[in-house]
């Protein structure tokens, strides 16, 4: 503060007003006080307008001379300039003081932004705002190179003169292949120094790789990050897949030669059909039923046959713990005339 005043009290109140609004900052008060200075009628009015001007105007300069007040500095919008000028004019309207508004509007640059998003219908969308149109085109080309012809790509990347520089566009372009390859639905976006990745993936390993790449490209020392990668829950089987498994369980009976527990080629083919159908119905379990007579030797043979079948199914991808061996005694009259295989078989039941 500098200038000349007649009233010591006004000098003190001006210094206190500026210091209070400035968060207790030290005020360099160089205002001189003397009886040779004309008195002021506008002191209390100036005290009223100072807080708003100090808060809202950057590089504020107030020059009060006689009946003229010059207000200079920088504000961030035309609306704010108009409001402050109107406030000052209304405050001094009845004092005879004219207000010279020399405020300058300086709009801060818009933060650069860029995002890539995949919706649940598979559409890939690019959006953002960049200062250089060529950067947007490079990002679009990276996305096009990473997508197959079956992927619908929609781009809405704009550019403007008052957009901040984006030094991370190349990093974003390098992340596009990993994003396209891993994400079922979700988005990766950068807005200034804020980075967000929210996505659902089917492959946990691909999701981990994507997360590590994002973390390496945007280190916490320079960016604020929010990352959430979830693994999609497996979809339930369709009615057709359940019906196919039920049919495979009921139709694919495994027959053995008498006194033998070796799988024959036709038995191996049936087990392959059963294993394929079983893999498509998560949550199912299987009872491996060995048909046996009443003799202990028959039971031992039936159990061996069940073990051979279970081992074969395990090799075909069926989880061992989802298969339980049971023996089923051959009821009277079960042997079909002319077909010895009917007494030497392994059946299945869904559990």
mmCIF file with all atom_site columns, C-alpha atoms in Angstrom, residues 23-230:
data_model
loop_
_atom_site.group_PDB
_atom_site.id
_atom_site.type_symbol
_atom_site.label_atom_id
_atom_site.label_alt_id
_atom_site.label_comp_id
_atom_site.label_asym_id
_atom_site.label_entity_id
_atom_site.label_seq_id
_atom_site.pdbx_PDB_ins_code
_atom_site.Cartn_x
_atom_site.Cartn_y
_atom_site.Cartn_z
_atom_site.occupancy
_atom_site.B_iso_or_equiv
_atom_site.pdbx_formal_charge
_atom_site.auth_seq_id
_atom_site.auth_comp_id
_atom_site.auth_asym_id
_atom_site.auth_atom_id
_atom_site.pdbx_PDB_model_num
ATOM 1   C CA . UNK A 1 23  ? -5.149  -14.778 4.843   1.00 0.00 ? 23  UNK A CA 1
ATOM 2   C CA . UNK A 1 24  ? -3.054  -12.891 7.333   1.00 0.00 ? 24  UNK A CA 1
ATOM 3   C CA . UNK A 1 25  ? -0.327  -12.063 4.814   1.00 0.00 ? 25  UNK A CA 1
ATOM 4   C CA . UNK A 1 26  ? 2.103   -9.343  5.748   1.00 0.00 ? 26  UNK A CA 1
ATOM 5   C CA . UNK A 1 27  ? 1.123   -5.975  4.270   1.00 0.00 ? 27  UNK A CA 1
ATOM 6   C CA . UNK A 1 28  ? 3.788   -3.521  3.130   1.00 0.00 ? 28  UNK A CA 1
ATOM 7   C CA . UNK A 1 29  ? 2.114   -0.299  4.268   1.00 0.00 ? 29  UNK A CA 1
ATOM 8   C CA . UNK A 1 30  ? 3.833   2.753   2.805   1.00 0.00 ? 30  UNK A CA 1
ATOM 9   C CA . UNK A 1 31  ? 0.897   5.142   3.129   1.00 0.00 ? 31  UNK A CA 1
ATOM 10  C CA . UNK A 1 32  ? 1.960   8.522   4.522   1.00 0.00 ? 32  UNK A CA 1
ATOM 11  C CA . UNK A 1 33  ? -0.311  10.494  6.853   1.00 0.00 ? 33  UNK A CA 1
ATOM 12  C CA . UNK A 1 34  ? -0.296  14.276  7.118   1.00 0.00 ? 34  UNK A CA 1
ATOM 13  C CA . UNK A 1 35  ? -2.464  17.245  7.864   1.00 0.00 ? 35  UNK A CA 1
ATOM 14  C CA . UNK A 1 36  ? -1.511  18.745  4.538   1.00 0.00 ? 36  UNK A CA 1
ATOM 15  C CA . UNK A 1 37  ? -3.538  16.056  2.719   1.00 0.00 ? 37  UNK A CA 1
ATOM 16  C CA . UNK A 1 38  ? -7.155  16.706  1.853   1.00 0.00 ? 38  UNK A CA 1
ATOM 17  C CA . UNK A 1 39  ? -9.743  14.701  3.714   1.00 0.00 ? 39  UNK A CA 1
ATOM 18  C CA . UNK A 1 40  ? -11.612 11.792  2.118   1.00 0.00 ? 40  UNK A CA 1
ATOM 19  C CA . UNK A 1 41  ? -15.310 11.057  2.019   1.00 0.00 ? 41  UNK A CA 1
ATOM 20  C CA . UNK A 1 42  ? -14.899 7.761   0.239   1.00 0.00 ? 42  UNK A CA 1
ATOM 21  C CA . UNK A 1 43  ? -12.774 5.896   2.817   1.00 0.00 ? 43  UNK A CA 1
ATOM 22  C CA . UNK A 1 44  ? -15.555 3.717   4.218   1.00 0.00 ? 44  UNK A CA 1
ATOM 23  C CA . UNK A 1 45  ? -16.779 2.884   0.698   1.00 0.00 ? 45  UNK A CA 1
ATOM 24  C CA . UNK A 1 46  ? -13.295 1.773   -0.336  1.00 0.00 ? 46  UNK A CA 1
ATOM 25  C CA . UNK A 1 47  ? -13.146 -0.502  2.712   1.00 0.00 ? 47  UNK A CA 1
ATOM 26  C CA . UNK A 1 48  ? -16.378 -2.152  1.541   1.00 0.00 ? 48  UNK A CA 1
ATOM 27  C CA . UNK A 1 49  ? -15.164 -2.994  -1.968  1.00 0.00 ? 49  UNK A CA 1
ATOM 28  C CA . UNK A 1 50  ? -11.585 -3.993  -1.148  1.00 0.00 ? 50  UNK A CA 1
ATOM 29  C CA . UNK A 1 51  ? -12.353 -7.576  0.107   1.00 0.00 ? 51  UNK A CA 1
ATOM 30  C CA . UNK A 1 52  ? -14.135 -8.639  -3.089  1.00 0.00 ? 52  UNK A CA 1
ATOM 31  C CA . UNK A 1 53  ? -11.499 -7.063  -5.313  1.00 0.00 ? 53  UNK A CA 1
ATOM 32  C CA . UNK A 1 54  ? -8.588  -8.640  -3.444  1.00 0.00 ? 54  UNK A CA 1
ATOM 33  C CA . UNK A 1 55  ? -10.221 -12.085 -3.580  1.00 0.00 ? 55  UNK A CA 1
ATOM 34  C CA . UNK A 1 56  ? -11.424 -12.011 -7.185  1.00 0.00 ? 56  UNK A CA 1
ATOM 35  C CA . UNK A 1 57  ? -8.724  -10.049 -9.040  1.00 0.00 ? 57  UNK A CA 1
ATOM 36  C CA . UNK A 1 58  ? -5.225  -11.331 -9.733  1.00 0.00 ? 58  UNK A CA 1
ATOM 37  C CA . UNK A 1 59  ? -2.416  -8.743  -9.715  1.00 0.00 ? 59  UNK A CA 1
ATOM 38  C CA . UNK A 1 60  ? -4.867  -6.192  -8.326  1.00 0.00 ? 60  UNK A CA 1
ATOM 39  C CA . UNK A 1 61  ? -3.965  -2.510  -8.549  1.00 0.00 ? 61  UNK A CA 1
ATOM 40  C CA . UNK A 1 62  ? -6.170  0.164   -7.011  1.00 0.00 ? 62  UNK A CA 1
ATOM 41  C CA . UNK A 1 63  ? -5.308  3.781   -7.634  1.00 0.00 ? 63  UNK A CA 1
ATOM 42  C CA . UNK A 1 64  ? -7.405  6.399   -5.830  1.00 0.00 ? 64  UNK A CA 1
ATOM 43  C CA . UNK A 1 65  ? -6.682  9.980   -6.755  1.00 0.00 ? 65  UNK A CA 1
ATOM 44  C CA . UNK A 1 66  ? -9.035  12.797  -5.915  1.00 0.00 ? 66  UNK A CA 1
ATOM 45  C CA . UNK A 1 67  ? -12.415 11.782  -7.283  1.00 0.00 ? 67  UNK A CA 1
ATOM 46  C CA . UNK A 1 68  ? -11.192 8.968   -9.544  1.00 0.00 ? 68  UNK A CA 1
ATOM 47  C CA . UNK A 1 69  ? -10.684 5.260   -8.778  1.00 0.00 ? 69  UNK A CA 1
ATOM 48  C CA . UNK A 1 70  ? -8.708  3.097   -11.216 1.00 0.00 ? 70  UNK A CA 1
ATOM 49  C CA . UNK A 1 71  ? -9.201  -0.658  -10.858 1.00 0.00 ? 71  UNK A CA 1
ATOM 50  C CA . UNK A 1 72  ? -6.722  -2.831  -12.756 1.00 0.00 ? 72  UNK A CA 1
ATOM 51  C CA . UNK A 1 73  ? -5.799  -6.520  -12.709 1.00 0.00 ? 73  UNK A CA 1
ATOM 52  C CA . UNK A 1 74  ? -6.811  -9.849  -14.223 1.00 0.00 ? 74  UNK A CA 1
ATOM 53  C CA . UNK A 1 75  ? -10.045 -11.824 -13.873 1.00 0.00 ? 75  UNK A CA 1
ATOM 54  C CA . UNK A 1 76  ? -10.968 -15.210 -15.345 1.00 0.00 ? 76  UNK A CA 1
ATOM 55  C CA . UNK A 1 77  ? -14.213 -14.343 -17.128 1.00 0.00 ? 77  UNK A CA 1
ATOM 56  C CA . UNK A 1 78  ? -16.107 -11.468 -18.727 1.00 0.00 ? 78  UNK A CA 1
ATOM 57  C CA . UNK A 1 79  ? -19.012 -12.096 -16.349 1.00 0.00 ? 79  UNK A CA 1
ATOM 58  C CA . UNK A 1 80  ? -16.757 -11.694 -13.304 1.00 0.00 ? 80  UNK A CA 1
ATOM 59  C CA . UNK A 1 81  ? -15.293 -8.470  -14.723 1.00 0.00 ? 81  UNK A CA 1
ATOM 60  C CA . UNK A 1 82  ? -18.773 -7.062  -15.343 1.00 0.00 ? 82  UNK A CA 1
ATOM 61  C CA . UNK A 1 83  ? -19.946 -7.972  -11.824 1.00 0.00 ? 83  UNK A CA 1
ATOM 62  C CA . UNK A 1 84  ? -16.940 -6.382  -10.122 1.00 0.00 ? 84  UNK A CA 1
ATOM 63  C CA . UNK A 1 85  ? -17.139 -3.207  -12.191 1.00 0.00 ? 85  UNK A CA 1
ATOM 64  C CA . UNK A 1 86  ? -20.862 -2.894  -11.451 1.00 0.00 ? 86  UNK A CA 1
ATOM 65  C CA . UNK A 1 87  ? -20.222 -3.408  -7.730  1.00 0.00 ? 87  UNK A CA 1
ATOM 66  C CA . UNK A 1 88  ? -17.593 -0.660  -7.654  1.00 0.00 ? 88  UNK A CA 1
ATOM 67  C CA . UNK A 1 89  ? -19.712 1.792   -9.630  1.00 0.00 ? 89  UNK A CA 1
ATOM 68  C CA . UNK A 1 90  ? -22.744 1.225   -7.407  1.00 0.00 ? 90  UNK A CA 1
ATOM 69  C CA . UNK A 1 91  ? -20.662 1.591   -4.255  1.00 0.00 ? 91  UNK A CA 1
ATOM 70  C CA . UNK A 1 92  ? -19.268 4.974   -5.349  1.00 0.00 ? 92  UNK A CA 1
ATOM 71  C CA . UNK A 1 93  ? -22.403 6.155   -7.176  1.00 0.00 ? 93  UNK A CA 1
ATOM 72  C CA . UNK A 1 94  ? -23.349 8.811   -4.602  1.00 0.00 ? 94  UNK A CA 1
ATOM 73  C CA . UNK A 1 95  ? -19.823 9.842   -3.699  1.00 0.00 ? 95  UNK A CA 1
ATOM 74  C CA . UNK A 1 96  ? -18.932 11.674  -6.872  1.00 0.00 ? 96  UNK A CA 1
ATOM 75  C CA . UNK A 1 97  ? -16.057 9.262   -7.496  1.00 0.00 ? 97  UNK A CA 1
ATOM 76  C CA . UNK A 1 98  ? -15.727 7.913   -11.037 1.00 0.00 ? 98  UNK A CA 1
ATOM 77  C CA . UNK A 1 99  ? -14.594 4.319   -11.469 1.00 0.00 ? 99  UNK A CA 1
ATOM 78  C CA . UNK A 1 100 ? -12.144 3.561   -14.297 1.00 0.00 ? 100 UNK A CA 1
ATOM 79  C CA . UNK A 1 101 ? -12.441 -0.185  -15.011 1.00 0.00 ? 101 UNK A CA 1
ATOM 80  C CA . UNK A 1 102 ? -9.149  -1.454  -16.444 1.00 0.00 ? 102 UNK A CA 1
ATOM 81  C CA . UNK A 1 103 ? -9.664  -5.113  -15.547 1.00 0.00 ? 103 UNK A CA 1
ATOM 82  C CA . UNK A 1 104 ? -8.417  -7.610  -18.127 1.00 0.00 ? 104 UNK A CA 1
ATOM 83  C CA . UNK A 1 105 ? -10.155 -10.916 -18.811 1.00 0.00 ? 105 UNK A CA 1
ATOM 84  C CA . UNK A 1 106 ? -7.723  -13.797 -19.046 1.00 0.00 ? 106 UNK A CA 1
ATOM 85  C CA . UNK A 1 107 ? -9.416  -17.184 -19.365 1.00 0.00 ? 107 UNK A CA 1
ATOM 86  C CA . UNK A 1 108 ? -7.143  -20.031 -18.205 1.00 0.00 ? 108 UNK A CA 1
ATOM 87  C CA . UNK A 1 109 ? -6.530  -22.698 -20.833 1.00 0.00 ? 109 UNK A CA 1
ATOM 88  C CA . UNK A 1 110 ? -8.907  -25.647 -20.897 1.00 0.00 ? 110 UNK A CA 1
ATOM 89  C CA . UNK A 1 111 ? -7.296  -28.842 -19.673 1.00 0.00 ? 111 UNK A CA 1
ATOM 90  C CA . UNK A 1 112 ? -6.477  -31.284 -22.424 1.00 0.00 ? 112 UNK A CA 1
ATOM 91  C CA . UNK A 1 113 ? -8.394  -34.558 -22.243 1.00 0.00 ? 113 UNK A CA 1
ATOM 92  C CA . UNK A 1 114 ? -8.569  -37.880 -24.017 1.00 0.00 ? 114 UNK A CA 1
ATOM 93  C CA . UNK A 1 115 ? -10.529 -41.071 -23.420 1.00 0.00 ? 115 UNK A CA 1
ATOM 94  C CA . UNK A 1 116 ? -11.120 -44.477 -24.938 1.00 0.00 ? 116 UNK A CA 1
ATOM 95  C CA . UNK A 1 117 ? -14.247 -46.373 -23.898 1.00 0.00 ? 117 UNK A CA 1
ATOM 96  C CA . UNK A 1 118 ? -15.849 -49.669 -24.829 1.00 0.00 ? 118 UNK A CA 1
ATOM 97  C CA . UNK A 1 119 ? -19.560 -50.147 -24.187 1.00 0.00 ? 119 UNK A CA 1
ATOM 98  C CA . UNK A 1 120 ? -21.189 -53.478 -23.431 1.00 0.00 ? 120 UNK A CA 1
ATOM 99  C CA . UNK A 1 121 ? -22.347 -53.717 -27.042 1.00 0.00 ? 121 UNK A CA 1
ATOM 100 C CA . UNK A 1 122 ? -18.691 -53.690 -28.147 1.00 0.00 ? 122 UNK A CA 1
ATOM 101 C CA . UNK A 1 123 ? -18.629 -50.170 -29.640 1.00 0.00 ? 123 UNK A CA 1
ATOM 102 C CA . UNK A 1 124 ? -15.325 -48.350 -29.128 1.00 0.00 ? 124 UNK A CA 1
ATOM 103 C CA . UNK A 1 125 ? -15.612 -44.582 -28.557 1.00 0.00 ? 125 UNK A CA 1
ATOM 104 C CA . UNK A 1 126 ? -12.827 -42.008 -28.602 1.00 0.00 ? 126 UNK A CA 1
ATOM 105 C CA . UNK A 1 127 ? -13.385 -38.551 -27.136 1.00 0.00 ? 127 UNK A CA 1
ATOM 106 C CA . UNK A 1 128 ? -11.452 -35.585 -25.841 1.00 0.00 ? 128 UNK A CA 1
ATOM 107 C CA . UNK A 1 129 ? -10.118 -32.092 -26.476 1.00 0.00 ? 129 UNK A CA 1
ATOM 108 C CA . UNK A 1 130 ? -6.581  -31.361 -27.664 1.00 0.00 ? 130 UNK A CA 1
ATOM 109 C CA . UNK A 1 131 ? -4.707  -28.280 -28.832 1.00 0.00 ? 131 UNK A CA 1
ATOM 110 C CA . UNK A 1 132 ? -3.119  -29.966 -31.845 1.00 0.00 ? 132 UNK A CA 1
ATOM 111 C CA . UNK A 1 133 ? -5.418  -31.726 -34.360 1.00 0.00 ? 133 UNK A CA 1
ATOM 112 C CA . UNK A 1 134 ? -2.545  -33.959 -35.509 1.00 0.00 ? 134 UNK A CA 1
ATOM 113 C CA . UNK A 1 135 ? -2.347  -35.513 -32.035 1.00 0.00 ? 135 UNK A CA 1
ATOM 114 C CA . UNK A 1 136 ? -5.999  -36.495 -32.210 1.00 0.00 ? 136 UNK A CA 1
ATOM 115 C CA . UNK A 1 137 ? -5.503  -38.059 -35.636 1.00 0.00 ? 137 UNK A CA 1
ATOM 116 C CA . UNK A 1 138 ? -2.523  -40.065 -34.358 1.00 0.00 ? 138 UNK A CA 1
ATOM 117 C CA . UNK A 1 139 ? -4.627  -41.403 -31.488 1.00 0.00 ? 139 UNK A CA 1
ATOM 118 C CA . UNK A 1 140 ? -7.452  -42.371 -33.839 1.00 0.00 ? 140 UNK A CA 1
ATOM 119 C CA . UNK A 1 141 ? -5.004  -44.180 -36.122 1.00 0.00 ? 141 UNK A CA 1
ATOM 120 C CA . UNK A 1 142 ? -3.643  -46.140 -33.151 1.00 0.00 ? 142 UNK A CA 1
ATOM 121 C CA . UNK A 1 143 ? -7.185  -47.222 -32.249 1.00 0.00 ? 143 UNK A CA 1
ATOM 122 C CA . UNK A 1 144 ? -8.006  -48.208 -35.835 1.00 0.00 ? 144 UNK A CA 1
ATOM 123 C CA . UNK A 1 145 ? -4.843  -50.316 -36.038 1.00 0.00 ? 145 UNK A CA 1
ATOM 124 C CA . UNK A 1 146 ? -5.787  -52.146 -32.808 1.00 0.00 ? 146 UNK A CA 1
ATOM 125 C CA . UNK A 1 147 ? -9.392  -52.953 -33.784 1.00 0.00 ? 147 UNK A CA 1
ATOM 126 C CA . UNK A 1 148 ? -10.598 -55.588 -36.146 1.00 0.00 ? 148 UNK A CA 1
ATOM 127 C CA . UNK A 1 149 ? -12.996 -54.765 -38.983 1.00 0.00 ? 149 UNK A CA 1
ATOM 128 C CA . UNK A 1 150 ? -15.884 -56.086 -36.886 1.00 0.00 ? 150 UNK A CA 1
ATOM 129 C CA . UNK A 1 151 ? -15.416 -53.378 -34.220 1.00 0.00 ? 151 UNK A CA 1
ATOM 130 C CA . UNK A 1 152 ? -17.441 -50.199 -34.596 1.00 0.00 ? 152 UNK A CA 1
ATOM 131 C CA . UNK A 1 153 ? -15.263 -47.161 -33.867 1.00 0.00 ? 153 UNK A CA 1
ATOM 132 C CA . UNK A 1 154 ? -16.778 -43.746 -33.075 1.00 0.00 ? 154 UNK A CA 1
ATOM 133 C CA . UNK A 1 155 ? -14.537 -40.701 -32.670 1.00 0.00 ? 155 UNK A CA 1
ATOM 134 C CA . UNK A 1 156 ? -15.409 -37.314 -31.164 1.00 0.00 ? 156 UNK A CA 1
ATOM 135 C CA . UNK A 1 157 ? -11.999 -35.731 -30.507 1.00 0.00 ? 157 UNK A CA 1
ATOM 136 C CA . UNK A 1 158 ? -12.055 -31.947 -30.804 1.00 0.00 ? 158 UNK A CA 1
ATOM 137 C CA . UNK A 1 159 ? -9.372  -29.278 -30.717 1.00 0.00 ? 159 UNK A CA 1
ATOM 138 C CA . UNK A 1 160 ? -9.187  -25.626 -29.705 1.00 0.00 ? 160 UNK A CA 1
ATOM 139 C CA . UNK A 1 161 ? -6.758  -22.755 -29.431 1.00 0.00 ? 161 UNK A CA 1
ATOM 140 C CA . UNK A 1 162 ? -7.179  -22.289 -25.691 1.00 0.00 ? 162 UNK A CA 1
ATOM 141 C CA . UNK A 1 163 ? -6.384  -25.884 -24.724 1.00 0.00 ? 163 UNK A CA 1
ATOM 142 C CA . UNK A 1 164 ? -3.419  -26.752 -22.539 1.00 0.00 ? 164 UNK A CA 1
ATOM 143 C CA . UNK A 1 165 ? -0.574  -28.807 -23.894 1.00 0.00 ? 165 UNK A CA 1
ATOM 144 C CA . UNK A 1 166 ? -0.880  -32.595 -23.536 1.00 0.00 ? 166 UNK A CA 1
ATOM 145 C CA . UNK A 1 167 ? 2.449   -34.364 -23.155 1.00 0.00 ? 167 UNK A CA 1
ATOM 146 C CA . UNK A 1 168 ? 0.824   -37.734 -22.560 1.00 0.00 ? 168 UNK A CA 1
ATOM 147 C CA . UNK A 1 169 ? -0.878  -38.408 -25.905 1.00 0.00 ? 169 UNK A CA 1
ATOM 148 C CA . UNK A 1 170 ? 1.826   -40.822 -27.023 1.00 0.00 ? 170 UNK A CA 1
ATOM 149 C CA . UNK A 1 171 ? 1.497   -42.778 -23.776 1.00 0.00 ? 171 UNK A CA 1
ATOM 150 C CA . UNK A 1 172 ? -2.265  -43.011 -24.316 1.00 0.00 ? 172 UNK A CA 1
ATOM 151 C CA . UNK A 1 173 ? -1.769  -44.204 -27.899 1.00 0.00 ? 173 UNK A CA 1
ATOM 152 C CA . UNK A 1 174 ? 0.618   -46.919 -26.691 1.00 0.00 ? 174 UNK A CA 1
ATOM 153 C CA . UNK A 1 175 ? -2.032  -48.165 -24.234 1.00 0.00 ? 175 UNK A CA 1
ATOM 154 C CA . UNK A 1 176 ? -4.722  -48.624 -26.894 1.00 0.00 ? 176 UNK A CA 1
ATOM 155 C CA . UNK A 1 177 ? -3.743  -52.197 -27.960 1.00 0.00 ? 177 UNK A CA 1
ATOM 156 C CA . UNK A 1 178 ? -3.708  -53.446 -24.352 1.00 0.00 ? 178 UNK A CA 1
ATOM 157 C CA . UNK A 1 179 ? -7.045  -51.740 -23.647 1.00 0.00 ? 179 UNK A CA 1
ATOM 158 C CA . UNK A 1 180 ? -8.731  -53.157 -26.758 1.00 0.00 ? 180 UNK A CA 1
ATOM 159 C CA . UNK A 1 181 ? -7.343  -56.628 -26.108 1.00 0.00 ? 181 UNK A CA 1
ATOM 160 C CA . UNK A 1 182 ? -8.313  -56.839 -22.438 1.00 0.00 ? 182 UNK A CA 1
ATOM 161 C CA . UNK A 1 183 ? -11.419 -54.757 -21.757 1.00 0.00 ? 183 UNK A CA 1
ATOM 162 C CA . UNK A 1 184 ? -14.894 -56.194 -22.079 1.00 0.00 ? 184 UNK A CA 1
ATOM 163 C CA . UNK A 1 185 ? -16.409 -52.810 -21.180 1.00 0.00 ? 185 UNK A CA 1
ATOM 164 C CA . UNK A 1 186 ? -15.052 -49.724 -19.448 1.00 0.00 ? 186 UNK A CA 1
ATOM 165 C CA . UNK A 1 187 ? -12.977 -46.606 -20.076 1.00 0.00 ? 187 UNK A CA 1
ATOM 166 C CA . UNK A 1 188 ? -9.484  -45.155 -19.789 1.00 0.00 ? 188 UNK A CA 1
ATOM 167 C CA . UNK A 1 189 ? -9.324  -41.364 -19.611 1.00 0.00 ? 189 UNK A CA 1
ATOM 168 C CA . UNK A 1 190 ? -6.862  -38.557 -18.930 1.00 0.00 ? 190 UNK A CA 1
ATOM 169 C CA . UNK A 1 191 ? -7.968  -35.034 -18.008 1.00 0.00 ? 191 UNK A CA 1
ATOM 170 C CA . UNK A 1 192 ? -5.044  -32.772 -17.282 1.00 0.00 ? 192 UNK A CA 1
ATOM 171 C CA . UNK A 1 193 ? -3.088  -34.657 -14.619 1.00 0.00 ? 193 UNK A CA 1
ATOM 172 C CA . UNK A 1 194 ? -5.971  -36.927 -13.593 1.00 0.00 ? 194 UNK A CA 1
ATOM 173 C CA . UNK A 1 195 ? -6.049  -40.499 -14.900 1.00 0.00 ? 195 UNK A CA 1
ATOM 174 C CA . UNK A 1 196 ? -8.922  -42.948 -14.506 1.00 0.00 ? 196 UNK A CA 1
ATOM 175 C CA . UNK A 1 197 ? -9.183  -46.576 -15.558 1.00 0.00 ? 197 UNK A CA 1
ATOM 176 C CA . UNK A 1 198 ? -12.426 -48.411 -14.839 1.00 0.00 ? 198 UNK A CA 1
ATOM 177 C CA . UNK A 1 199 ? -12.933 -51.631 -16.715 1.00 0.00 ? 199 UNK A CA 1
ATOM 178 C CA . UNK A 1 200 ? -14.271 -55.158 -16.628 1.00 0.00 ? 200 UNK A CA 1
ATOM 179 C CA . UNK A 1 201 ? -12.080 -57.860 -18.153 1.00 0.00 ? 201 UNK A CA 1
ATOM 180 C CA . UNK A 1 202 ? -12.595 -61.536 -18.871 1.00 0.00 ? 202 UNK A CA 1
ATOM 181 C CA . UNK A 1 203 ? -8.933  -62.553 -18.530 1.00 0.00 ? 203 UNK A CA 1
ATOM 182 C CA . UNK A 1 204 ? -7.403  -61.665 -15.125 1.00 0.00 ? 204 UNK A CA 1
ATOM 183 C CA . UNK A 1 205 ? -3.862  -61.779 -16.504 1.00 0.00 ? 205 UNK A CA 1
ATOM 184 C CA . UNK A 1 206 ? -4.702  -59.371 -19.337 1.00 0.00 ? 206 UNK A CA 1
ATOM 185 C CA . UNK A 1 207 ? -6.333  -57.067 -16.784 1.00 0.00 ? 207 UNK A CA 1
ATOM 186 C CA . UNK A 1 208 ? -3.209  -57.135 -14.594 1.00 0.00 ? 208 UNK A CA 1
ATOM 187 C CA . UNK A 1 209 ? -1.019  -56.301 -17.590 1.00 0.00 ? 209 UNK A CA 1
ATOM 188 C CA . UNK A 1 210 ? -3.238  -53.364 -18.551 1.00 0.00 ? 210 UNK A CA 1
ATOM 189 C CA . UNK A 1 211 ? -3.201  -52.003 -14.989 1.00 0.00 ? 211 UNK A CA 1
ATOM 190 C CA . UNK A 1 212 ? 0.609   -52.210 -14.784 1.00 0.00 ? 212 UNK A CA 1
ATOM 191 C CA . UNK A 1 213 ? 0.981   -50.453 -18.137 1.00 0.00 ? 213 UNK A CA 1
ATOM 192 C CA . UNK A 1 214 ? -1.282  -47.605 -17.010 1.00 0.00 ? 214 UNK A CA 1
ATOM 193 C CA . UNK A 1 215 ? 0.618   -47.269 -13.729 1.00 0.00 ? 215 UNK A CA 1
ATOM 194 C CA . UNK A 1 216 ? 3.964   -47.155 -15.548 1.00 0.00 ? 216 UNK A CA 1
ATOM 195 C CA . UNK A 1 217 ? 2.729   -44.647 -18.151 1.00 0.00 ? 217 UNK A CA 1
ATOM 196 C CA . UNK A 1 218 ? 1.237   -42.304 -15.527 1.00 0.00 ? 218 UNK A CA 1
ATOM 197 C CA . UNK A 1 219 ? 3.383   -42.414 -12.346 1.00 0.00 ? 219 UNK A CA 1
ATOM 198 C CA . UNK A 1 220 ? 1.912   -41.106 -9.109  1.00 0.00 ? 220 UNK A CA 1
ATOM 199 C CA . UNK A 1 221 ? 4.662   -38.515 -8.824  1.00 0.00 ? 221 UNK A CA 1
ATOM 200 C CA . UNK A 1 222 ? 3.127   -36.681 -11.792 1.00 0.00 ? 222 UNK A CA 1
ATOM 201 C CA . UNK A 1 223 ? -0.505  -37.823 -12.032 1.00 0.00 ? 223 UNK A CA 1
ATOM 202 C CA . UNK A 1 224 ? -3.500  -38.513 -9.814  1.00 0.00 ? 224 UNK A CA 1
ATOM 203 C CA . UNK A 1 225 ? -4.798  -42.004 -10.563 1.00 0.00 ? 225 UNK A CA 1
ATOM 204 C CA . UNK A 1 226 ? -8.002  -43.914 -9.973  1.00 0.00 ? 226 UNK A CA 1
ATOM 205 C CA . UNK A 1 227 ? -7.798  -47.519 -11.183 1.00 0.00 ? 227 UNK A CA 1
ATOM 206 C CA . UNK A 1 228 ? -10.464 -50.203 -10.828 1.00 0.00 ? 228 UNK A CA 1
ATOM 207 C CA . UNK A 1 229 ? -10.202 -53.387 -12.874 1.00 0.00 ? 229 UNK A CA 1
ATOM 208 C CA . UNK A 1 230 ? -12.749 -56.147 -12.243 1.00 0.00 ? 230 UNK A CA 1
#
